[in-house]
Short mmCIF file of C-alpha atoms in Angstrom, two decimals:
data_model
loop_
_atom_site.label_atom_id
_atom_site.label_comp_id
_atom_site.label_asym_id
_atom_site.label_seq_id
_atom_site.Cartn_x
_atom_site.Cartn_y
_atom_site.Cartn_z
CA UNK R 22 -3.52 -3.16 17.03
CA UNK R 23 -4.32 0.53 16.17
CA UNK R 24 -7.39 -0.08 14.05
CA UNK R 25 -8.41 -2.64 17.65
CA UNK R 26 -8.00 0.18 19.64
CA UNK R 27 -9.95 2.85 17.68
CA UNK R 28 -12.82 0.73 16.69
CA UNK R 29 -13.24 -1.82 18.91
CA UNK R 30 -15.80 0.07 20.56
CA UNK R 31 -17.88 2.02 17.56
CA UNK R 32 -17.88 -1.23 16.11
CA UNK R 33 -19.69 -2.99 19.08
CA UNK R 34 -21.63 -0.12 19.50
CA UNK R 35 -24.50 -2.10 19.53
CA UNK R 36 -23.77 -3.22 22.92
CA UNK R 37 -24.22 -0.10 24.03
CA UNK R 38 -27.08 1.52 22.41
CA UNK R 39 -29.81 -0.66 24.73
CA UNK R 40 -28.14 1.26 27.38
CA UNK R 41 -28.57 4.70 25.85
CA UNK R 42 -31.99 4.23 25.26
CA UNK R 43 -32.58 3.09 29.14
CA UNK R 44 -30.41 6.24 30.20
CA UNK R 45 -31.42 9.13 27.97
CA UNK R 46 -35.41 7.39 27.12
CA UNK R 47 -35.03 9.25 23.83
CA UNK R 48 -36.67 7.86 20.41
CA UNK R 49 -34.65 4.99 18.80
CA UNK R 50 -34.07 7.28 15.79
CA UNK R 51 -32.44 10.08 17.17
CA UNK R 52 -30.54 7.33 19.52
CA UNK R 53 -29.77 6.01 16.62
CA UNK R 54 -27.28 8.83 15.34
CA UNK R 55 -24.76 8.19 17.92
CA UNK R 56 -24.01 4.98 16.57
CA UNK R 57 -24.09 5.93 12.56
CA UNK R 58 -22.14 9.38 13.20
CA UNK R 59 -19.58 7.23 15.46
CA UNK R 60 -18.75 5.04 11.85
CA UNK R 61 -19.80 7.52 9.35
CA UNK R 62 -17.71 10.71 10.09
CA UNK R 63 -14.41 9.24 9.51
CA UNK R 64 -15.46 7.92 6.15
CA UNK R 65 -16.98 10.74 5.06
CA UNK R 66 -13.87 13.19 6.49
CA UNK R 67 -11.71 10.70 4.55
CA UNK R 68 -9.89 12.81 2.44
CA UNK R 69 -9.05 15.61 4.84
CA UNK R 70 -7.98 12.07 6.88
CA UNK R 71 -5.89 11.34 3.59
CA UNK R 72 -4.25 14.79 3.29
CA UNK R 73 -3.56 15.17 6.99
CA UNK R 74 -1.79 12.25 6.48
CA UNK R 75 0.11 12.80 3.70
CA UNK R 76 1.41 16.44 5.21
CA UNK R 77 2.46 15.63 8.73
CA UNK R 78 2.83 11.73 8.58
CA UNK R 79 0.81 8.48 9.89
CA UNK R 80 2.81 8.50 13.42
CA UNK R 81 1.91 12.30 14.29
CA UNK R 82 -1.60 11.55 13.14
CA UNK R 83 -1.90 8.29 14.95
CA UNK R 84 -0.67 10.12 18.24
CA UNK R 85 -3.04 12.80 17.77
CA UNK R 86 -6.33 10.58 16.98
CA UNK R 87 -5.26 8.98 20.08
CA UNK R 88 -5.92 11.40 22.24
CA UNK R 89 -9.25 12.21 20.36
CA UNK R 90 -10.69 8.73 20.50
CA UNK R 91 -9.64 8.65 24.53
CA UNK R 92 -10.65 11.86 25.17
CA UNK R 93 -13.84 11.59 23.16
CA UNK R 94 -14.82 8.17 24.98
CA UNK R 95 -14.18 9.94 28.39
CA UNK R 96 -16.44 12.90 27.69
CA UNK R 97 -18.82 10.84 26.63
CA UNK R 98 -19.07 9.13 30.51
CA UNK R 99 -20.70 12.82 31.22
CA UNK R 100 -22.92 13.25 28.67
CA UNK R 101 -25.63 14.89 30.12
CA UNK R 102 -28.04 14.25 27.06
CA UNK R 103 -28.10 12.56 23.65
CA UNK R 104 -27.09 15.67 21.80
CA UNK R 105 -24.08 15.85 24.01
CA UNK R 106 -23.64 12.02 23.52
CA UNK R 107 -23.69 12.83 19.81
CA UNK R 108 -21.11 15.12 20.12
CA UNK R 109 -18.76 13.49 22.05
CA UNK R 110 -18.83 9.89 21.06
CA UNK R 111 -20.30 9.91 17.59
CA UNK R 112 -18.21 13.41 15.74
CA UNK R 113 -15.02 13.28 18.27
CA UNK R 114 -14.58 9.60 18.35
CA UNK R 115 -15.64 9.14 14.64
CA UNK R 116 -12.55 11.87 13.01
CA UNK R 117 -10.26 9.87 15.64
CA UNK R 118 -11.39 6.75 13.97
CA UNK R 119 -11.43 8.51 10.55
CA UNK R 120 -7.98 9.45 11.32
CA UNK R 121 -6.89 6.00 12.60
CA UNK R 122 -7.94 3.85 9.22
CA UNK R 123 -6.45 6.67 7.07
CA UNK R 124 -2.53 6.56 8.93
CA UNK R 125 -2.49 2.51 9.09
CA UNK R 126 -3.68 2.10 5.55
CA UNK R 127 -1.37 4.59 4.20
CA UNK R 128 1.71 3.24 6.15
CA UNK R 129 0.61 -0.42 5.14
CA UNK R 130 0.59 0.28 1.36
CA UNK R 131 3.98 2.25 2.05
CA UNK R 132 5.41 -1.20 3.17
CA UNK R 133 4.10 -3.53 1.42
CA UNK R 134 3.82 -3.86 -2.38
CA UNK R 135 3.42 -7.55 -4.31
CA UNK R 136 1.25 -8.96 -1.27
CA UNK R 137 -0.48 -5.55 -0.71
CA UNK R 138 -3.90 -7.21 -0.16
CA UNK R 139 -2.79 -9.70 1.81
CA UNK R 140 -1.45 -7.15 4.47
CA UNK R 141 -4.58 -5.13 4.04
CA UNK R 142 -6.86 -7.69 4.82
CA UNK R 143 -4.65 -8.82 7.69
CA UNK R 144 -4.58 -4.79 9.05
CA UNK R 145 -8.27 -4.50 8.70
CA UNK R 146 -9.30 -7.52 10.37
CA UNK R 147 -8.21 -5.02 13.78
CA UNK R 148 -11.47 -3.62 13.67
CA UNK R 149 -13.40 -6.79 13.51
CA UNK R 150 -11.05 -8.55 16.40
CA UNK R 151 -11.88 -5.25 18.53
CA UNK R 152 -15.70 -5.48 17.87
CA UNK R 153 -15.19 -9.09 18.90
CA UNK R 154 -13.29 -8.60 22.13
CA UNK R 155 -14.99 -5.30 23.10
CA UNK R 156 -17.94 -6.41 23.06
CA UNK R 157 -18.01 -8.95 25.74
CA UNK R 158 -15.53 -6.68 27.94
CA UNK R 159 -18.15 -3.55 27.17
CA UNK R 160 -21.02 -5.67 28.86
CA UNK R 161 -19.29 -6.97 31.97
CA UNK R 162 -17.84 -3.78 32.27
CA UNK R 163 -21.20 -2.15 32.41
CA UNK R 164 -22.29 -4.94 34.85
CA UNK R 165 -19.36 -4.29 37.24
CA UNK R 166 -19.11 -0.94 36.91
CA UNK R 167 -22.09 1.13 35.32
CA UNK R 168 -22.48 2.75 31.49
CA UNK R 169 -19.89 5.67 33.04
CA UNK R 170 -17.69 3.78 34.07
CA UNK R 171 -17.29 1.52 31.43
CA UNK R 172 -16.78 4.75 29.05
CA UNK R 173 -13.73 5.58 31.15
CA UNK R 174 -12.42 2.26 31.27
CA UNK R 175 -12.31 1.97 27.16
CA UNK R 176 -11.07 5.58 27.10
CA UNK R 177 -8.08 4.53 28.79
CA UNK R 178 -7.40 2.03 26.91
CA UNK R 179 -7.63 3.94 23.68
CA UNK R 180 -4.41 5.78 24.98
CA UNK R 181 -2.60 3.20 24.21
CA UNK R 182 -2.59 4.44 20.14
CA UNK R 183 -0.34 6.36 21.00
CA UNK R 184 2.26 3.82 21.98
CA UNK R 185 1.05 1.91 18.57
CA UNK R 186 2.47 5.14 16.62
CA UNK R 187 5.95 4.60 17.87
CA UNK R 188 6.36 1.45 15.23
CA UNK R 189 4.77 3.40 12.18
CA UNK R 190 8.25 5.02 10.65
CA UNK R 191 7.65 6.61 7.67
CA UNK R 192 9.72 5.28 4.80
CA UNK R 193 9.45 8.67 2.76
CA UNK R 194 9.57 12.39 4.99
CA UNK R 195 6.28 13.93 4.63
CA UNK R 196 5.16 16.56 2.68
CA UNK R 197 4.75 18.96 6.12
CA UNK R 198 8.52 18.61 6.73
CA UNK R 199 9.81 18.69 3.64
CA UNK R 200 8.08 22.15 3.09
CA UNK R 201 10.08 22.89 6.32
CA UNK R 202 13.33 21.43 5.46
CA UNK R 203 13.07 23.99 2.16
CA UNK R 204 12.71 27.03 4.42
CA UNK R 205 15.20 25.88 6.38
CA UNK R 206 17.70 25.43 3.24
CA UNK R 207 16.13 28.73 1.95
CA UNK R 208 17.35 30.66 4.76
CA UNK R 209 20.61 29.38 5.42
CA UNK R 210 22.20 29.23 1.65
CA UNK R 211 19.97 31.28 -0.89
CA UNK R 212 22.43 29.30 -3.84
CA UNK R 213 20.28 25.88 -3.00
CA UNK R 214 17.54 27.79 -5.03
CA UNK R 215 20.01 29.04 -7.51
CA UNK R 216 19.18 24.97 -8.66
CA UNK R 217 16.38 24.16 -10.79
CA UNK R 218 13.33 22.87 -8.99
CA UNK R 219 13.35 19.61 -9.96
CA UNK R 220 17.12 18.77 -9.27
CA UNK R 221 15.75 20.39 -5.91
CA UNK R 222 13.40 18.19 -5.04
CA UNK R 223 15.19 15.09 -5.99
CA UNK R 224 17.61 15.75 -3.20
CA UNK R 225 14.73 16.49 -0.89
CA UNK R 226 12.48 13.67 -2.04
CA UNK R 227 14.76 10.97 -2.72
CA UNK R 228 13.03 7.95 -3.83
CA UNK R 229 9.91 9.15 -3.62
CA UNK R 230 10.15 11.23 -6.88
CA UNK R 231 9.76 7.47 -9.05
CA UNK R 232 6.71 6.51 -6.81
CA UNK R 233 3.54 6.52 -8.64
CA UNK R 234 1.45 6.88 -5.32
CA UNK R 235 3.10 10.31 -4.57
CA UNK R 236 2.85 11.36 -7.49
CA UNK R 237 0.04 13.95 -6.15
CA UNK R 238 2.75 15.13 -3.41
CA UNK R 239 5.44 15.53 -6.02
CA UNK R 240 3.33 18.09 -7.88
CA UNK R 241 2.25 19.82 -4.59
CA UNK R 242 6.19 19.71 -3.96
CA UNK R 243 7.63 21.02 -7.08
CA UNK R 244 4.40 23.89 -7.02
CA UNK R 245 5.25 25.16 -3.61
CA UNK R 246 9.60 25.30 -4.66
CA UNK R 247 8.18 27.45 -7.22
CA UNK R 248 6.41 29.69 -5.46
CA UNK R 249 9.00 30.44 -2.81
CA UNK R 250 11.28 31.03 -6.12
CA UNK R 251 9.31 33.87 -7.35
CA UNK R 252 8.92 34.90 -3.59
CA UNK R 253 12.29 35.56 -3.24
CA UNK R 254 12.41 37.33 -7.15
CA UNK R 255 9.75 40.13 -5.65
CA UNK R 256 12.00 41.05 -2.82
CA UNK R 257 14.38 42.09 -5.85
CA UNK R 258 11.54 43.54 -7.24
CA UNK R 259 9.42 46.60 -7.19
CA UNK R 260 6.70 47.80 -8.71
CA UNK R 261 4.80 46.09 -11.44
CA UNK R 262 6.96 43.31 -11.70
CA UNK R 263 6.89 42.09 -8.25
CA UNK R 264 2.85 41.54 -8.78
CA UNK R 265 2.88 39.87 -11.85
CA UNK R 266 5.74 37.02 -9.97
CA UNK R 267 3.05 36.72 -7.66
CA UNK R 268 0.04 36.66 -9.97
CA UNK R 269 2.10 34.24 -11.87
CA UNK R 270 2.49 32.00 -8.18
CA UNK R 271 -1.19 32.21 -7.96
CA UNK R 272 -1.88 31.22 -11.44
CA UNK R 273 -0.15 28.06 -11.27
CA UNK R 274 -1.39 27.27 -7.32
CA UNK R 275 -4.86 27.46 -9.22
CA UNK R 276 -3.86 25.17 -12.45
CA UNK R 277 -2.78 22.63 -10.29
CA UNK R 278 -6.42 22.95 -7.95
CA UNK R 279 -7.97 22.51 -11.52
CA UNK R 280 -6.36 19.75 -12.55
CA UNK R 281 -6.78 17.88 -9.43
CA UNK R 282 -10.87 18.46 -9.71
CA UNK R 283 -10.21 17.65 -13.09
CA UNK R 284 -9.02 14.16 -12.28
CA UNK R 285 -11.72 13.80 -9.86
CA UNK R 286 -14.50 14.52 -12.31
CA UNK R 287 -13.00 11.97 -14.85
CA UNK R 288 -12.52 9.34 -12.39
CA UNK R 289 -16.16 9.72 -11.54
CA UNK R 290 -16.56 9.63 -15.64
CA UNK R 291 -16.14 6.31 -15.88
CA UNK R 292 -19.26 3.61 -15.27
CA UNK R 293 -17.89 0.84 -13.13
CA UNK R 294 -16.55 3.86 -10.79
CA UNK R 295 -20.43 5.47 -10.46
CA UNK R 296 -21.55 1.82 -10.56
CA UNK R 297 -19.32 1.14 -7.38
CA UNK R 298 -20.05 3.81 -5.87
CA UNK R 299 -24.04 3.75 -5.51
CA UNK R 300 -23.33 -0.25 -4.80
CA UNK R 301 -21.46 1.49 -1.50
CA UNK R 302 -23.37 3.55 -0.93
CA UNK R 303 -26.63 1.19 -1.02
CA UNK R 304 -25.00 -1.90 0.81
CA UNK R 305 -23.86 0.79 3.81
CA UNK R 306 -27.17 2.07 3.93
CA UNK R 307 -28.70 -1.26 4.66
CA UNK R 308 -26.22 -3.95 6.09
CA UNK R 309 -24.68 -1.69 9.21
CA UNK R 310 -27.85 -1.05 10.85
CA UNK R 311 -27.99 -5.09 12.03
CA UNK R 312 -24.47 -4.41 13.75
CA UNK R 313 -25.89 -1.93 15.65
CA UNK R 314 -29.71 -3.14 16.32
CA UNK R 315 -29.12 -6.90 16.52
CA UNK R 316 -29.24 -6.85 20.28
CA UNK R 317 -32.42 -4.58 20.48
CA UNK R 318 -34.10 -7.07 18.14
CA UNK R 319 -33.45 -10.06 20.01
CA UNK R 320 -35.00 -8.25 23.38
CA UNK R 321 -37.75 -6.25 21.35
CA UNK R 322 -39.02 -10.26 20.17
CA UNK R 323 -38.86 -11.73 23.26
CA UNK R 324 -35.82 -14.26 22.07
CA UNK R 325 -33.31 -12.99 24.87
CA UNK R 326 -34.22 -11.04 28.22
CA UNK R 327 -30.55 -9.47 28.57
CA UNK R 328 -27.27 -9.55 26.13
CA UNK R 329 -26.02 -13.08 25.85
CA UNK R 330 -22.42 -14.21 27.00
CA UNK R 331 -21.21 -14.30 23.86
CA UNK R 332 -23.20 -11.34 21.73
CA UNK R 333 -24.50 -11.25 18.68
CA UNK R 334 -22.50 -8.21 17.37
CA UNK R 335 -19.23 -10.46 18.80
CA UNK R 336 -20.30 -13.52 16.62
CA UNK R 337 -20.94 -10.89 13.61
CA UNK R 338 -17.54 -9.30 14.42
CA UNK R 339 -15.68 -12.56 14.54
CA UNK R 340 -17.23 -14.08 11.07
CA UNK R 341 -16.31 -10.22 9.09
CA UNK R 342 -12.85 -11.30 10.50
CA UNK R 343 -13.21 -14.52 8.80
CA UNK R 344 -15.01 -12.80 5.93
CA UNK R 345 -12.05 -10.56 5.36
CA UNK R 346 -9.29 -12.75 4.81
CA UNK R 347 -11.37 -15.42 3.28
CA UNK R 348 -12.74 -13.17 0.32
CA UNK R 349 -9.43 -11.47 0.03
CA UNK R 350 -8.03 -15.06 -0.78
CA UNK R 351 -10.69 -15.67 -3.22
CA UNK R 352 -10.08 -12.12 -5.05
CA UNK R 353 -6.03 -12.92 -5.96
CA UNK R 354 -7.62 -15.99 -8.04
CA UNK R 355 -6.84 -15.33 -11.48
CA UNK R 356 -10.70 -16.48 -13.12
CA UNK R 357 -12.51 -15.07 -10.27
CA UNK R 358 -13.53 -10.90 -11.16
CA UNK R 359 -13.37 -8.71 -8.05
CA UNK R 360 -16.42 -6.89 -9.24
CA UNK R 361 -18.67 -9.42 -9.57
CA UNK R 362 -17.81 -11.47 -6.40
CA UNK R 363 -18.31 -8.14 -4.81
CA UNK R 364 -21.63 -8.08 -6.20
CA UNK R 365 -22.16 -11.89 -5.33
CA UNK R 366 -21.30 -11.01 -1.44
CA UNK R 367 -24.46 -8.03 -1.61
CA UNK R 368 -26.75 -10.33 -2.88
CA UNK R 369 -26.16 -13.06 -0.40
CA UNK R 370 -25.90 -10.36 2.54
CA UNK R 371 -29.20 -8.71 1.12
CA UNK R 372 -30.94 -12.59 1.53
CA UNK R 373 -29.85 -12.25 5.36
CA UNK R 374 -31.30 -9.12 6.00
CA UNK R 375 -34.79 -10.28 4.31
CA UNK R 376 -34.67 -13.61 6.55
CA UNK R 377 -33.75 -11.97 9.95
CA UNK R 378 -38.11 -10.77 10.65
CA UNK R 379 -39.18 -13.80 10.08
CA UNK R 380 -36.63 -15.69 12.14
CA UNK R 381 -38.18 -16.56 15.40
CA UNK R 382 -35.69 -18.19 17.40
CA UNK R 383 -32.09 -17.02 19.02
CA UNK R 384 -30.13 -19.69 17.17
CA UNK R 385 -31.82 -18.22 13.95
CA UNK R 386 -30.18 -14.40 14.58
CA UNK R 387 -27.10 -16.16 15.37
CA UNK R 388 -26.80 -17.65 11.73
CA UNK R 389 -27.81 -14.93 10.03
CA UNK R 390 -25.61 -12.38 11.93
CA UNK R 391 -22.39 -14.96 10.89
CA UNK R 392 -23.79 -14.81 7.34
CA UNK R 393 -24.10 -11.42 7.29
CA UNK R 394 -20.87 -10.74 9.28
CA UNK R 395 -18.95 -12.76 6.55
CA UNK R 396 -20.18 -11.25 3.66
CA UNK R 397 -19.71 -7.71 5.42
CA UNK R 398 -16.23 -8.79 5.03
CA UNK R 399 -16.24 -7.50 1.22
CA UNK R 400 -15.11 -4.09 3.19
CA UNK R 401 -11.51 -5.40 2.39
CA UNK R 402 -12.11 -6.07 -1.71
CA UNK R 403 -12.83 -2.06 -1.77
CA UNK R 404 -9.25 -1.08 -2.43
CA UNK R 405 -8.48 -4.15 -4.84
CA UNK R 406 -11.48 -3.08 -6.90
CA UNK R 407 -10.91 0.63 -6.81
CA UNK R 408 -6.82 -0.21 -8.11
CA UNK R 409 -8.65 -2.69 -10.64
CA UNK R 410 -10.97 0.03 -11.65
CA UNK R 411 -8.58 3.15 -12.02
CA UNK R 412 -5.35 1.87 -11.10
CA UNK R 413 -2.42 2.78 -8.70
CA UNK R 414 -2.33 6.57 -9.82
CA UNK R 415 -5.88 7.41 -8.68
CA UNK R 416 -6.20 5.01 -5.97
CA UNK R 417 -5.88 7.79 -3.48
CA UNK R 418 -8.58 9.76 -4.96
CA UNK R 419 -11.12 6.88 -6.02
CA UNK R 420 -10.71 5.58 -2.13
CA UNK R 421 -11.70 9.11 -1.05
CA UNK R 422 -15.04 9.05 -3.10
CA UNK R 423 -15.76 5.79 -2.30
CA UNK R 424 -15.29 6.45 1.44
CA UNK R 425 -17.90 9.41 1.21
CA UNK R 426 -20.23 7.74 -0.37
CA UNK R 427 -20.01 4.50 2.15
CA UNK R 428 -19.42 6.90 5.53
CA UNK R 429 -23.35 8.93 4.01
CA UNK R 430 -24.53 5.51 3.77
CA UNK R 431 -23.66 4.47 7.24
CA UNK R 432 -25.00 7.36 8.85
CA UNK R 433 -28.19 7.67 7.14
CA UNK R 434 -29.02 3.97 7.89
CA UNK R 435 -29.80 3.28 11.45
CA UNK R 436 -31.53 6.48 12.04
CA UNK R 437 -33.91 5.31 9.01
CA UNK R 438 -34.12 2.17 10.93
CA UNK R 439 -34.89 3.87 13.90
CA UNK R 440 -37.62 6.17 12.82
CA UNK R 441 -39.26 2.93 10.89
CA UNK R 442 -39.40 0.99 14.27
CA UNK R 443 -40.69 4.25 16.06
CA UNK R 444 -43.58 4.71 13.24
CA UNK R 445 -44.55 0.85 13.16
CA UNK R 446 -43.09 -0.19 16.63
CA UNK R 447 -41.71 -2.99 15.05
CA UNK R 448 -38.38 -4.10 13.19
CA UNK R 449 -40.24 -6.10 10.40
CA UNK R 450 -40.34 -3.53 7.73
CA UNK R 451 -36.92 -1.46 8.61
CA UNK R 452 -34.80 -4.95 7.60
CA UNK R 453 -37.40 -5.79 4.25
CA UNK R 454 -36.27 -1.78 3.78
CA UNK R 455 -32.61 -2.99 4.25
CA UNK R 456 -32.38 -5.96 2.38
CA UNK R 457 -34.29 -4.41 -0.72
CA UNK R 458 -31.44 -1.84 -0.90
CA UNK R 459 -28.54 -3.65 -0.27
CA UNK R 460 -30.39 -6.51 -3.28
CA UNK R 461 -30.75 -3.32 -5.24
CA UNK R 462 -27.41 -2.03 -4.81
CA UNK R 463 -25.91 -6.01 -5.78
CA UNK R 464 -27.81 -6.18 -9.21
CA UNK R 465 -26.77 -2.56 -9.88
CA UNK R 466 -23.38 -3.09 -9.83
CA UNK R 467 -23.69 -6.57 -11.53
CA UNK R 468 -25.58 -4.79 -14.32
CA UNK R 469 -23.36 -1.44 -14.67
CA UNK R 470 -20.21 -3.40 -15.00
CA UNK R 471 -20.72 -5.94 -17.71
CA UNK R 472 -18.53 -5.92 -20.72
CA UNK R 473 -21.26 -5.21 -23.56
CA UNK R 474 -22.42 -1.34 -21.59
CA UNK R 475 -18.56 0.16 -21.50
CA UNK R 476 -16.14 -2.28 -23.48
CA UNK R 477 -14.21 0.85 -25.03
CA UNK R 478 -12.89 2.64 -21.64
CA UNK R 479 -12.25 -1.03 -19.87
CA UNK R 480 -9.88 -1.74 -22.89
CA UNK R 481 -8.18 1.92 -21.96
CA UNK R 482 -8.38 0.90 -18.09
CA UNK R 483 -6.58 -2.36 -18.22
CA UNK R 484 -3.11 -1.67 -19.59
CA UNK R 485 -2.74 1.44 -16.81
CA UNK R 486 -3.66 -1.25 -14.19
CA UNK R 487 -1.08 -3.86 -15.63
CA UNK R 488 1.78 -1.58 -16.02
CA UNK R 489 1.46 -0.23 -12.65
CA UNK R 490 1.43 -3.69 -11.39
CA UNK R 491 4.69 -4.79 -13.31
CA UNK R 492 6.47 -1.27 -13.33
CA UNK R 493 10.42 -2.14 -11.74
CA UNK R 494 10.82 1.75 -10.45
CA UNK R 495 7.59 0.68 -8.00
CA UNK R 496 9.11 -2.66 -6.45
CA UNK R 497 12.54 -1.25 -6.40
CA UNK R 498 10.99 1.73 -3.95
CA UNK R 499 9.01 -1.13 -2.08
#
């Protein structure tokens, strides 16, 4: 319901951008950037999303992205121009968003462990339900009661994420209060500290100490007791000694930095990973600019005078919903590889793209947007692939980079599509642009990840992911 309420409207955009273009009769490419900014922010801002979460919790961060995707899609019902516009709805509205996916992933994979995909796919089928249902309301609201109005309308709406937070309690405290909780003990009886860190933070942590998936917390945890240790050894100090406690503090803060950059550059070491990656990065680039043109298109041809009952972004919505829970059936099969079905779902979405110029009819775009919207679907494979790839330890991590390179994709493709229609005032050769990368992007990753290029570090890979899979301490904490 959270992931409905954030992105029903960025992700039905589309419905809105013919509106923009009437209102603000700016250039389809810088229009453009209010729709890519809107989906590409969060994913880009991912792992500040991820640590934000991690420190204060997914119901404070829920509650507060709340009030940024409302309040964003308010202020954006007074945008004066398309900078403003920009601002408001496509940077405010995007972190909100970026925020959103972050807490209700994170709280889902806190809950769930053997059927983990499952409740994934289920989760992010919100989005593509909200593009669904939002875009029908978005168009007779703008019919009844004006672009502004309609703005207002979905902004209050939005407000209900906060009441969505209420149900997310966190299994484990958060990394935020248990930094507070040690103060608190700190202060009160000095003899807690007496203890060795790690008995410490078992009493703090609990469970969470034999969780793989925190095992990046632990370390900030146990870093952080530390420090406060040899804070409270200089007030005993003077001199000399009491800088070289706190040189010593520093010294490990900065190991632990190191090391974490250090896992980051391996994980981007290995080929699959890179492979992954640029396949992201490509298919992002070329198959969300349809979501957000596919209207435009139809009018710019002559196949539709006004936005249909039943849109074409709501039929693409509905059939990623489809996609989604479909593909993430066909992944748990035990002969079917992740990777390459992933690679399968490009190349048939890159087909689409290259059919939709030379479609000339309005049942045409409406098959090829429920292709296209089912393939687009793959979005929920991402995290199977990424555990498959690097397994359970570096999920966090690999998600981040992945995110990046997906959120650059998004917002550097309909501006490109914009600026090609505005150079050859026609759609033609934006989607042959399109399909060509998202075709490049399939055969790619089909290439990069076969067993003869990098046999040795898949041999390494697979035991990590099969005895993070079967480990007992992980379904006991589940």
């Amino acid at each position: 319901m959270a992931q409905l309420l954030a992105y029903g409207s960025p992700q039905s955009v589309g419905v809105l951008y013919p509106e923009w273009l009437h209102t603000y009769q700016e250039g389809k490419g810088m229009t453009a950037w209010v729709g890519s900014l809107v989906a590409g922010v969060g994913l880009i801002a991912s792992p500040i999303c991820s640590a934000c979460v991690d420190n204060f919790g997914a119901r404070p961060v829920t509650i507060f992205s709340g009030v940024m995707v409302a309040g964003g899609l308010m202020l954006s019902a007074f945008a004066p121009n398309i900078q403003f516009l920009i601002f408001s709805y496509g940077i405010v509205v995007g972190l909100g968003c970026g925020l959103v996916y972050a807490a209700t992933l994170t709280i889902t994979c806190q809950y769930f462990d053997k059927r983990r995909g499952l409740a994934l796919g289920i989760v992010t089928t919100g989005t593509s339900v909200g593009a669904f249902i939002y875009a029908t309301a978005q168009n007779e609201l703008i019919v009844l009661y004006g672009l502004n109005g309609c703005l207002l309308i979905i902004g209050a709406i939005a407000l209900n994420l906060m009441a969505c937070s209420g149900f997310m309690r966190p299994l484990n405290m958060p990394g935020y209060y248990l930094k507070q909780k040690a103060a608190l003990e700190r202060d009160t009886e000095e003899q807690l500290f007496m203890k060795s860190p790690f008995d410490d933070l078992k009493i703090a942590v609990g469970s969470a100490t034999t969780t793989p998936e925190k095992s990046l917390t632990v370390k900030e945890l146990l870093i952080t007791i530390d420090s406060k240790d040899l804070s409270i050894q200089t007030e005993k100090k003077e001199g000399p000694l009491a800088w070289l406690a706190i040189i010593k503090a520093i010294k490990k803060k900065q190991k632990a930095y190191t090391k974490y950059m250090q896992s980051l550059y391996e994980i981007l070491q290995d080929q699959e990973m890179v492979a992954f990656c640029i396949a992201i990065f490509l298919f992002s680039l070329g198959a969300f600019p349809p979501v957000l043109f596919i209207e435009d298109v139809a009018q710019s041809e002559g196949l539709i005078e006004e936005v249909s009952v039943i849109p074409l972004v709501s039929i693409g919505a509905i059939a990623t919903c489809i996609g989604k829970l479909a593909l993430g059936i066909l992944v748990d099969v035990k002969w079917i590889n992740g990777i390459y079905l992933y690679a399968f779902t490009m190349f048939a979405g890159g087909l689409a793209l290259l059919l939709i110029p030379i479609t000339k009819s309005y049942i045409g775009l409406q098959i090829l947007t429920a292709i296209l919207g089912f393939f687009s679907g793959n979005w929920s494979l991402t995290s199977y692939i990424t555990t498959k790839i690097v397994g359970l330890d570096r999920l966090t991590q690999a998600h981040g980079i992945l995110m990046f390179f997906g959120g650059f994709g998004i917002m550097l493709g309909p501006p490109v599509v914009g600026w090609f229609f505005d150079w050859t005032q026609s759609y033609d050769l934006a989607f042959y642009f399109s399909g060509s990368c998202v075709l490049l992007g399939a055969f790619i990753l089909f290439l990069l990840s076969m067993p003869c290029w990098n046999r040795r570090p898949s041999e390494n890979d697979k035991p990590e992911v099969q005895y993070t899979f079967t480990c007992e301490k992980v379904a006991s904490v589940a």
